[in-house]
CSV table of C-alpha atoms in Angstrom, one decimal:
chain,number,residue,atom,x,y,z
P,20,MET,CA,46.3,2.7,-5.7
P,21,ASN,CA,45.8,6.4,-5.1
P,22,THR,CA,44.5,6.9,-8.7
P,23,GLN,CA,41.9,4.1,-8.1
P,24,ASN,CA,40.7,5.7,-4.9
P,25,PHE,CA,40.5,9.1,-6.7
P,26,GLU,CA,38.5,7.6,-9.5
P,27,SER,CA,36.1,5.6,-7.2
P,28,GLY,CA,35.3,8.7,-5.1
P,29,PRO,CA,33.7,10.7,-7.9
P,30,ARG,CA,32.0,7.6,-9.3
P,31,TRP,CA,30.2,7.0,-6.0
P,32,ALA,CA,29.4,10.7,-5.7
P,33,VAL,CA,27.7,10.6,-9.1
P,34,ILE,CA,25.8,7.5,-8.1
P,35,GLY,CA,24.6,9.1,-4.9
P,36,THR,CA,23.6,12.3,-6.6
P,37,PHE,CA,21.7,10.3,-9.2
P,38,PHE,CA,19.7,8.4,-6.5
P,39,ILE,CA,18.9,11.7,-4.7
P,40,LEU,CA,17.7,13.3,-7.8
P,41,PHE,CA,15.8,10.2,-8.8
P,42,PHE,CA,13.9,9.8,-5.5
P,43,GLY,CA,13.2,13.5,-5.5
P,44,ALA,CA,11.7,13.3,-9.0
P,45,LEU,CA,9.5,10.4,-7.8
P,46,TYR,CA,8.2,12.5,-5.0
P,47,LEU,CA,7.6,15.6,-7.0
P,48,THR,CA,5.9,13.8,-10.0
P,49,ALA,CA,3.7,11.6,-7.8
P,50,SER,CA,0.5,13.1,-9.1
P,51,PHE,CA,1.5,12.0,-12.7
P,52,LEU,CA,3.4,8.8,-12.0
P,53,LEU,CA,0.9,7.1,-9.7
P,54,PRO,CA,-2.0,6.9,-12.3
P,55,VAL,CA,0.5,5.7,-14.9
P,56,ILE,CA,2.0,3.0,-12.6
P,57,LEU,CA,-1.5,1.9,-11.5
P,58,ALA,CA,-2.6,1.6,-15.2
P,59,VAL,CA,0.5,-0.4,-16.1
P,60,ILE,CA,0.0,-2.8,-13.2
P,61,PHE,CA,-3.6,-3.4,-14.0
P,62,ALA,CA,-2.7,-3.8,-17.7
P,63,LEU,CA,-0.2,-6.5,-16.8
P,64,VAL,CA,-2.9,-8.2,-14.8
P,65,MET,CA,-5.6,-8.0,-17.4
P,66,SER,CA,-3.5,-8.6,-20.5
P,67,PRO,CA,-3.8,-12.4,-20.3
P,68,ILE,CA,-7.6,-12.0,-20.3
P,69,VAL,CA,-7.5,-9.8,-23.4
P,70,ARG,CA,-5.1,-12.2,-25.1
P,71,PHE,CA,-7.2,-15.2,-24.2
P,72,LEU,CA,-10.4,-13.6,-25.6
P,73,ARG,CA,-8.5,-12.7,-28.8
P,74,ARG,CA,-7.1,-16.2,-29.4
P,75,ARG,CA,-9.9,-18.4,-28.3
P,76,LEU,CA,-13.0,-16.3,-29.1
P,77,GLY,CA,-11.7,-13.9,-31.7
P,78,ILE,CA,-12.8,-10.8,-29.8
P,79,TRP,CA,-10.8,-7.7,-30.8
P,80,GLU,CA,-8.5,-6.2,-28.2
P,81,SER,CA,-10.2,-2.8,-28.2
P,82,VAL,CA,-13.6,-4.5,-27.4
P,83,SER,CA,-12.1,-6.5,-24.6
P,84,ALA,CA,-10.3,-3.5,-23.2
P,85,LEU,CA,-13.5,-1.4,-23.3
P,86,VAL,CA,-15.5,-4.1,-21.4
P,87,LEU,CA,-12.8,-4.5,-18.8
P,88,VAL,CA,-12.4,-0.8,-18.2
P,89,ILE,CA,-16.2,-0.2,-18.0
P,90,GLY,CA,-16.4,-3.2,-15.7
P,91,SER,CA,-13.7,-1.7,-13.4
P,92,LEU,CA,-15.5,1.6,-13.4
P,93,ALA,CA,-18.8,0.0,-12.6
P,94,THR,CA,-17.2,-1.9,-9.8
P,95,LEU,CA,-15.8,1.3,-8.3
P,96,ILE,CA,-19.2,3.1,-8.6
P,97,LEU,CA,-21.1,0.1,-7.1
P,98,GLY,CA,-18.7,-0.1,-4.2
P,99,PHE,CA,-18.9,3.6,-3.4
P,100,TYR,CA,-22.7,3.5,-3.7
P,101,MET,CA,-23.0,0.5,-1.3
P,102,LEU,CA,-20.6,2.0,1.3
P,103,SER,CA,-21.6,5.7,0.9
P,104,ASP,CA,-24.3,5.7,3.6
P,105,PRO,CA,-22.3,3.7,6.3
P,106,ILE,CA,-19.2,5.8,5.6
P,107,THR,CA,-21.2,9.0,5.9
P,108,ASN,CA,-22.6,7.9,9.2
P,109,LEU,CA,-19.0,7.2,10.5
P,110,VAL,CA,-17.9,10.6,9.3
P,111,ASN,CA,-20.8,12.3,11.0
P,112,ASP,CA,-20.1,10.5,14.2
P,113,ALA,CA,-16.4,11.4,14.1
P,114,PRO,CA,-16.7,14.1,16.8
P,115,ARG,CA,-18.3,11.6,19.2
P,116,TYR,CA,-15.4,9.2,18.6
P,117,ILE,CA,-12.9,11.9,19.3
P,118,ARG,CA,-14.7,12.9,22.5
P,119,ALA,CA,-14.7,9.2,23.7
P,120,VAL,CA,-11.0,8.9,23.1
P,121,ASP,CA,-10.3,12.2,24.8
P,122,THR,CA,-12.3,11.0,27.8
P,123,GLN,CA,-10.3,7.8,28.1
P,124,MET,CA,-7.0,9.8,27.7
P,125,LYS,CA,-8.0,12.1,30.5
P,126,GLU,CA,-8.6,9.1,32.8
P,127,VAL,CA,-5.2,7.8,32.0
P,128,ARG,CA,-3.6,11.1,32.6
P,129,ASP,CA,-5.4,11.5,35.9
P,130,ARG,CA,-4.0,8.2,37.0
P,131,LEU,CA,-0.4,9.3,36.1
P,132,ASP,CA,-0.6,12.7,37.8
P,133,ARG,CA,0.9,11.5,41.0
P,134,PHE,CA,4.1,10.5,39.1
P,135,GLN,CA,4.4,14.0,37.6
P,136,SER,CA,4.5,16.2,40.6
P,137,ALA,CA,8.2,17.1,40.1
P,138,GLN,CA,7.6,18.0,36.5
P,139,GLN,CA,4.7,20.1,37.5
P,140,GLN,CA,6.7,22.0,40.0
P,141,ALA,CA,9.4,22.7,37.4
P,142,GLN,CA,6.8,24.0,35.0
P,143,ASP,CA,5.3,26.3,37.8
P,144,VAL,CA,8.8,27.8,38.5
P,145,ALA,CA,9.3,28.4,34.7
P,146,ALA,CA,5.9,29.9,34.4
P,147,ASP,CA,6.6,32.3,37.3
P,148,GLY,CA,9.9,33.3,35.8
P,149,SER,CA,8.4,34.2,32.5
P,150,ALA,CA,5.1,35.7,33.8
P,151,ASP,CA,6.0,39.3,33.0
P,152,GLY,CA,6.7,38.6,29.3
P,153,SER,CA,3.9,36.2,28.6
P,154,LYS,CA,0.9,37.9,30.3
P,155,GLY,CA,-1.3,40.5,28.7
P,156,ASN,CA,-2.8,43.6,30.2
P,157,ASP,CA,-5.1,41.7,32.5
P,158,GLY,CA,-2.3,39.6,34.0
P,159,LYS,CA,-3.5,36.4,32.3
P,160,PRO,CA,-1.6,34.5,29.6
P,161,GLN,CA,-2.9,35.3,26.2
P,162,GLU,CA,-4.4,32.4,24.2
P,163,VAL,CA,-3.7,31.9,20.5
P,164,VAL,CA,-6.2,29.8,18.7
P,165,VAL,CA,-5.3,28.4,15.3
P,166,LYS,CA,-8.2,27.2,13.2
P,167,ASN,CA,-7.4,24.3,10.9
P,168,PRO,CA,-9.5,23.4,7.9
P,169,SER,CA,-12.3,20.9,8.7
P,170,LEU,CA,-12.3,17.3,7.5
P,171,LEU,CA,-15.1,18.1,5.0
P,172,ASP,CA,-13.1,21.0,3.5
P,173,ASN,CA,-10.0,18.8,3.1
P,174,ALA,CA,-12.1,16.1,1.4
P,175,THR,CA,-13.8,18.6,-0.9
P,176,GLN,CA,-10.4,19.9,-1.9
P,177,PHE,CA,-9.0,16.5,-2.8
P,178,VAL,CA,-12.1,14.9,-4.4
P,179,PRO,CA,-11.6,16.6,-7.9
P,180,GLN,CA,-7.9,15.5,-7.9
P,181,ILE,CA,-8.8,11.9,-7.0
P,182,LEU,CA,-11.6,11.7,-9.7
P,183,ALA,CA,-9.2,13.1,-12.3
P,184,SER,CA,-6.5,10.5,-11.4
P,185,ILE,CA,-9.1,7.7,-11.6
P,186,GLY,CA,-10.2,8.9,-15.0
P,187,PHE,CA,-6.7,9.2,-16.3
P,188,THR,CA,-5.8,5.7,-15.0
P,189,LEU,CA,-8.9,4.1,-16.7
P,190,ILE,CA,-8.3,5.9,-20.0
P,191,PHE,CA,-4.6,5.0,-20.1
P,192,LEU,CA,-5.5,1.4,-19.1
P,193,PHE,CA,-7.8,1.2,-22.1
P,194,PHE,CA,-5.1,2.3,-24.5
P,195,LEU,CA,-2.6,-0.2,-23.0
P,196,LEU,CA,-5.1,-3.1,-23.2
P,197,SER,CA,-6.3,-2.2,-26.7
P,198,SER,CA,-2.8,-2.2,-28.1
P,199,GLY,CA,-2.5,-5.9,-27.6
P,200,ASP,CA,1.0,-7.3,-28.2
P,201,LEU,CA,2.3,-4.0,-29.6
P,202,PHE,CA,4.4,-3.4,-26.5
P,203,TYR,CA,6.1,-6.8,-26.9
P,204,GLN,CA,6.7,-6.2,-30.6
P,205,LYS,CA,8.4,-2.9,-29.9
P,206,LEU,CA,10.4,-4.4,-27.1
P,207,VAL,CA,11.7,-7.1,-29.4
P,208,ARG,CA,12.7,-4.6,-32.1
P,209,THR,CA,14.7,-2.5,-29.7
P,210,MET,CA,16.9,-5.4,-28.5
P,211,PRO,CA,20.2,-5.7,-30.5
P,212,THR,CA,20.8,-9.5,-30.5
P,213,LEU,CA,18.6,-12.5,-30.6
P,214,SER,CA,19.5,-13.6,-27.1
P,215,ASP,CA,18.6,-10.1,-25.8
P,216,LYS,CA,15.2,-10.3,-27.6
P,217,LYS,CA,14.5,-13.7,-26.0
P,218,ARG,CA,15.5,-12.5,-22.5
P,219,ALA,CA,13.4,-9.4,-22.8
P,220,LEU,CA,10.3,-11.5,-23.8
P,221,HIS,CA,11.0,-13.9,-20.9
P,222,ILE,CA,11.2,-11.0,-18.5
P,223,ALA,CA,8.0,-9.3,-19.7
P,224,HIS,CA,6.0,-12.6,-19.7
P,225,ASP,CA,7.3,-13.6,-16.3
P,226,ILE,CA,6.5,-10.3,-14.8
P,227,GLU,CA,3.0,-10.4,-16.3
P,228,ARG,CA,2.4,-14.0,-15.1
P,229,GLU,CA,3.8,-13.6,-11.6
P,230,LEU,CA,2.1,-10.3,-11.0
P,231,SER,CA,-1.3,-11.6,-12.3
P,232,ARG,CA,-1.0,-14.7,-10.2
P,233,TYR,CA,0.0,-12.7,-7.1
P,234,LEU,CA,-2.8,-10.1,-7.4
P,235,PHE,CA,-5.5,-12.6,-8.2
P,236,THR,CA,-4.5,-14.8,-5.3
P,237,ILE,CA,-4.1,-12.0,-2.8
P,238,THR,CA,-7.4,-10.4,-3.9
P,239,LEU,CA,-9.3,-13.7,-3.3
P,240,ILE,CA,-7.6,-14.1,0.1
P,241,ASN,CA,-8.4,-10.5,1.1
P,242,ILE,CA,-12.0,-10.8,0.1
P,243,CYS,CA,-12.3,-13.9,2.4
P,244,LEU,CA,-10.5,-12.0,5.2
P,245,GLY,CA,-13.0,-9.0,4.8
P,246,ILE,CA,-15.9,-11.4,5.0
P,247,ALA,CA,-14.5,-13.0,8.1
P,248,VAL,CA,-13.7,-9.7,9.8
P,249,GLY,CA,-17.2,-8.3,8.9
P,250,LEU,CA,-18.9,-11.4,10.4
P,251,CYS,CA,-16.9,-11.3,13.6
P,252,LEU,CA,-17.6,-7.6,14.2
P,253,TRP,CA,-21.3,-8.1,13.4
P,254,TRP,CA,-21.3,-10.9,16.0
P,255,VAL,CA,-20.0,-8.6,18.8
P,256,GLY,CA,-22.4,-5.8,17.9
P,257,MET,CA,-20.0,-3.4,16.1
P,258,PRO,CA,-21.8,-0.8,13.9
P,259,THR,CA,-21.4,-0.9,10.1
P,260,PRO,CA,-19.6,-4.2,10.0
P,261,MET,CA,-19.8,-4.2,6.2
P,262,VAL,CA,-17.6,-1.1,6.1
P,263,PHE,CA,-15.0,-2.7,8.3
P,264,GLY,CA,-15.0,-5.8,6.2
P,265,ALA,CA,-14.4,-3.8,3.1
P,266,LEU,CA,-11.8,-1.8,4.9
P,267,ALA,CA,-10.0,-5.0,6.0
P,268,THR,CA,-10.0,-6.2,2.4
P,269,LEU,CA,-8.4,-3.0,1.1
P,270,LEU,CA,-5.9,-2.5,4.0
P,271,ASN,CA,-4.7,-6.1,3.7
P,272,TYR,CA,-3.0,-5.2,0.5
P,273,ILE,CA,-0.6,-3.2,2.7
P,274,PRO,CA,1.5,-5.9,4.6
P,275,TYR,CA,1.9,-5.5,8.3
P,276,LEU,CA,0.9,-1.8,8.5
P,277,GLY,CA,-2.5,-2.3,7.0
P,278,SER,CA,-3.6,-4.7,9.7
P,279,LEU,CA,-2.4,-2.2,12.4
P,280,MET,CA,-4.3,0.6,10.8
P,281,GLY,CA,-7.4,-1.5,10.6
P,282,MET,CA,-7.2,-2.6,14.3
P,283,GLY,CA,-6.6,1.0,15.3
P,284,LEU,CA,-9.7,2.2,13.6
P,285,VAL,CA,-11.8,-0.7,14.9
P,286,GLY,CA,-10.5,0.0,18.4
P,287,LEU,CA,-11.4,3.7,18.1
P,288,ILE,CA,-15.0,3.0,17.1
P,289,ALA,CA,-15.4,0.1,19.6
P,290,LEU,CA,-14.2,2.4,22.4
P,291,THR,CA,-17.0,4.8,21.6
P,292,GLU,CA,-19.6,2.2,21.3
P,293,PHE,CA,-18.8,0.1,24.3
P,294,GLY,CA,-17.4,2.9,26.5
P,295,ASN,CA,-14.5,1.0,28.1
P,296,LEU,CA,-11.2,-0.4,27.2
P,297,THR,CA,-12.2,-4.0,28.0
P,298,GLY,CA,-15.2,-3.9,25.6
P,299,ALA,CA,-13.1,-2.2,22.9
P,300,ALA,CA,-10.4,-4.9,23.1
P,301,VAL,CA,-12.7,-7.7,22.0
P,302,PRO,CA,-13.3,-6.5,18.4
P,303,VAL,CA,-9.6,-5.6,18.1
P,304,LEU,CA,-8.6,-9.1,19.2
P,305,LEU,CA,-11.0,-10.7,16.8
P,306,TYR,CA,-9.6,-8.5,14.0
P,307,LEU,CA,-6.1,-9.6,15.1
P,308,ALA,CA,-7.1,-13.3,15.1
P,309,CYS,CA,-8.5,-13.1,11.6
P,310,THR,CA,-5.3,-11.4,10.2
P,311,THR,CA,-3.1,-13.8,12.1
P,312,VAL,CA,-4.8,-16.9,10.6
P,313,GLU,CA,-4.6,-15.2,7.1
P,314,GLY,CA,-1.0,-14.2,7.4
P,315,GLN,CA,0.4,-17.3,9.1
P,316,PHE,CA,-1.6,-20.1,7.6
P,317,LEU,CA,-3.9,-19.2,4.7
P,318,THR,CA,-1.6,-17.0,2.5
P,319,PRO,CA,1.6,-19.1,2.8
P,320,MET,CA,-0.4,-22.2,2.0
P,321,ILE,CA,-2.2,-20.7,-1.1
P,322,VAL,CA,0.5,-18.4,-2.4
P,323,GLY,CA,3.4,-20.9,-2.1
P,324,ARG,CA,7.1,-20.3,-1.7
P,325,ARG,CA,7.5,-19.1,-5.3
P,326,LEU,CA,5.8,-15.8,-4.6
P,327,GLU,CA,6.9,-15.5,-1.0
P,328,MET,CA,9.3,-12.6,-0.3
P,329,ASN,CA,11.6,-11.5,2.4
P,330,ALA,CA,9.6,-10.1,5.3
P,331,ALA,CA,12.2,-7.5,6.1
P,332,ALA,CA,12.4,-6.4,2.5
P,333,VAL,CA,8.6,-6.1,2.3
P,334,PHE,CA,8.4,-4.0,5.4
P,335,LEU,CA,11.2,-1.7,4.1
P,336,ALA,CA,9.4,-1.4,0.7
P,337,VAL,CA,6.1,-0.5,2.3
P,338,ALA,CA,7.7,2.1,4.5
P,339,PHE,CA,9.8,3.6,1.7
P,340,TRP,CA,7.0,3.8,-0.9
P,341,GLY,CA,4.7,5.1,1.8
P,342,TRP,CA,7.2,7.8,2.5
P,343,ILE,CA,7.5,8.7,-1.1
P,344,TRP,CA,3.9,8.3,-2.3
P,345,GLY,CA,1.8,8.1,0.8
P,346,VAL,CA,-1.0,5.5,1.2
P,347,VAL,CA,-1.1,4.7,-2.5
P,348,GLY,CA,2.6,4.0,-2.4
P,349,MET,CA,2.0,1.4,0.4
P,350,PHE,CA,-0.5,-0.3,-1.9
P,351,LEU,CA,2.0,-0.4,-4.8
P,352,ALA,CA,4.9,-1.6,-2.7
P,353,VAL,CA,4.5,-5.3,-3.1
P,354,PRO,CA,3.5,-5.3,-6.8
P,355,LEU,CA,6.6,-3.2,-7.5
P,356,MET,CA,8.6,-5.7,-5.5
P,357,VAL,CA,7.3,-8.6,-7.5
P,358,CYS,CA,8.3,-6.8,-10.8
P,359,ILE,CA,11.8,-5.9,-9.4
P,360,LYS,CA,12.3,-9.5,-8.1
P,361,VAL,CA,11.5,-11.1,-11.5
P,362,PHE,CA,13.6,-8.5,-13.4
P,363,ALA,CA,16.6,-9.1,-11.0
P,364,THR,CA,16.6,-12.9,-11.6
P,365,TYR,CA,17.4,-12.3,-15.3
P,366,VAL,CA,20.0,-9.6,-14.9
P,367,GLU,CA,23.3,-10.9,-13.5
P,368,PRO,CA,24.5,-7.7,-11.7
P,369,LEU,CA,21.1,-7.7,-9.8
P,370,THR,CA,21.2,-11.3,-8.7
P,371,ALA,CA,22.1,-10.2,-5.1
P,372,LEU,CA,19.1,-8.0,-5.1
P,373,GLY,CA,16.8,-10.8,-6.3
P,374,ASP,CA,18.2,-13.1,-3.5
P,375,PHE,CA,17.6,-10.4,-0.9
P,376,LEU,CA,13.9,-10.0,-2.0
P,377,SER,CA,13.3,-13.7,-2.0
P,378,VAL,CA,12.7,-15.9,1.1
P,379,GLU,CA,15.6,-18.0,2.2
P,380,GLN,CA,15.6,-21.3,0.3
P,381,PRO,CA,16.2,-24.5,2.3
P,382,ARG,CA,19.7,-25.7,2.1
P,383,HIS,CA,20.5,-29.3,1.2
P,384,ALA,CA,22.8,-31.6,3.0
P,385,ASP,CA,25.3,-31.7,0.2
P,386,GLU,CA,25.5,-27.9,0.3
P,387,ASP,CA,26.2,-27.9,4.0
P,388,ASP,CA,29.0,-30.4,3.5
P,389,ASP,CA,30.6,-28.2,1.0
């Protein structure tokens, strides 16, 4: 008994050390891993298109891959071009938005001042006690001003890195798509037995099919949501409703947190435009109504129970990958969950993980009796 406890202790220590080093490596190599993972996910989504064009129309994989990559690049450029002017206007008006929020915060603080008299007295006593050490030659406290880099400076610093990541992703995506079924052939050759070869192919094909179905479906739903949000905000007189519609489309790839970020930004702009909390609440409530209809009715009806996942697991995944990889990790959280979920269904030791990631299946009467 003691020997077993002695052996299990180091084993769990090794496992814990492995996970710490593994997550640390994920964090430190984010600049390299993120473009690779993005390219792999897009390759899984686009591979059925390349395979269809090869089998039905006889188009070479390299030609299909080049067309798809150029089309993706053209879509990105067109989107940036169409949204560049409205986004520039929003960035230029950022100081005005900050002043509006500061004004509202001052009004709230003024209303709460009468509840803070005791705290203010304590601060005055503390300030009198430390007056000799904190005052300068003129008897007044010295002010220290820390100048932070401006928003434009930060954006200029990260733009080359973002462009390099996009370029790397597209180039690697081209090589993945142009290789055709080479990955599956290599995968089959590495498996030792025939049953392992079949299982590996089933896993690869199921991940490809489920991920493609999920992303295509969610993209269509998100586009409809963006159109609805844009029209609602245009109806209430919000500026640049097209930008908020596009933003709603992108942020809805992040479950739960994406809609909160979108509503926060809409509320910030609406507070500046309408000048009061009541007027700012209307666009936010319209945004909330659109996301509620999408999340509670439209997505469950279209996606179906096969692709539904545990809400708690989704929230944890978004928070975890956001902690590791930032905003891009939040976008990748659900696609990675889809891949892990499919993989776990074929590996017996990971069956419990697959059950946790899935929604609870309805129990039958005979199961209850047992």
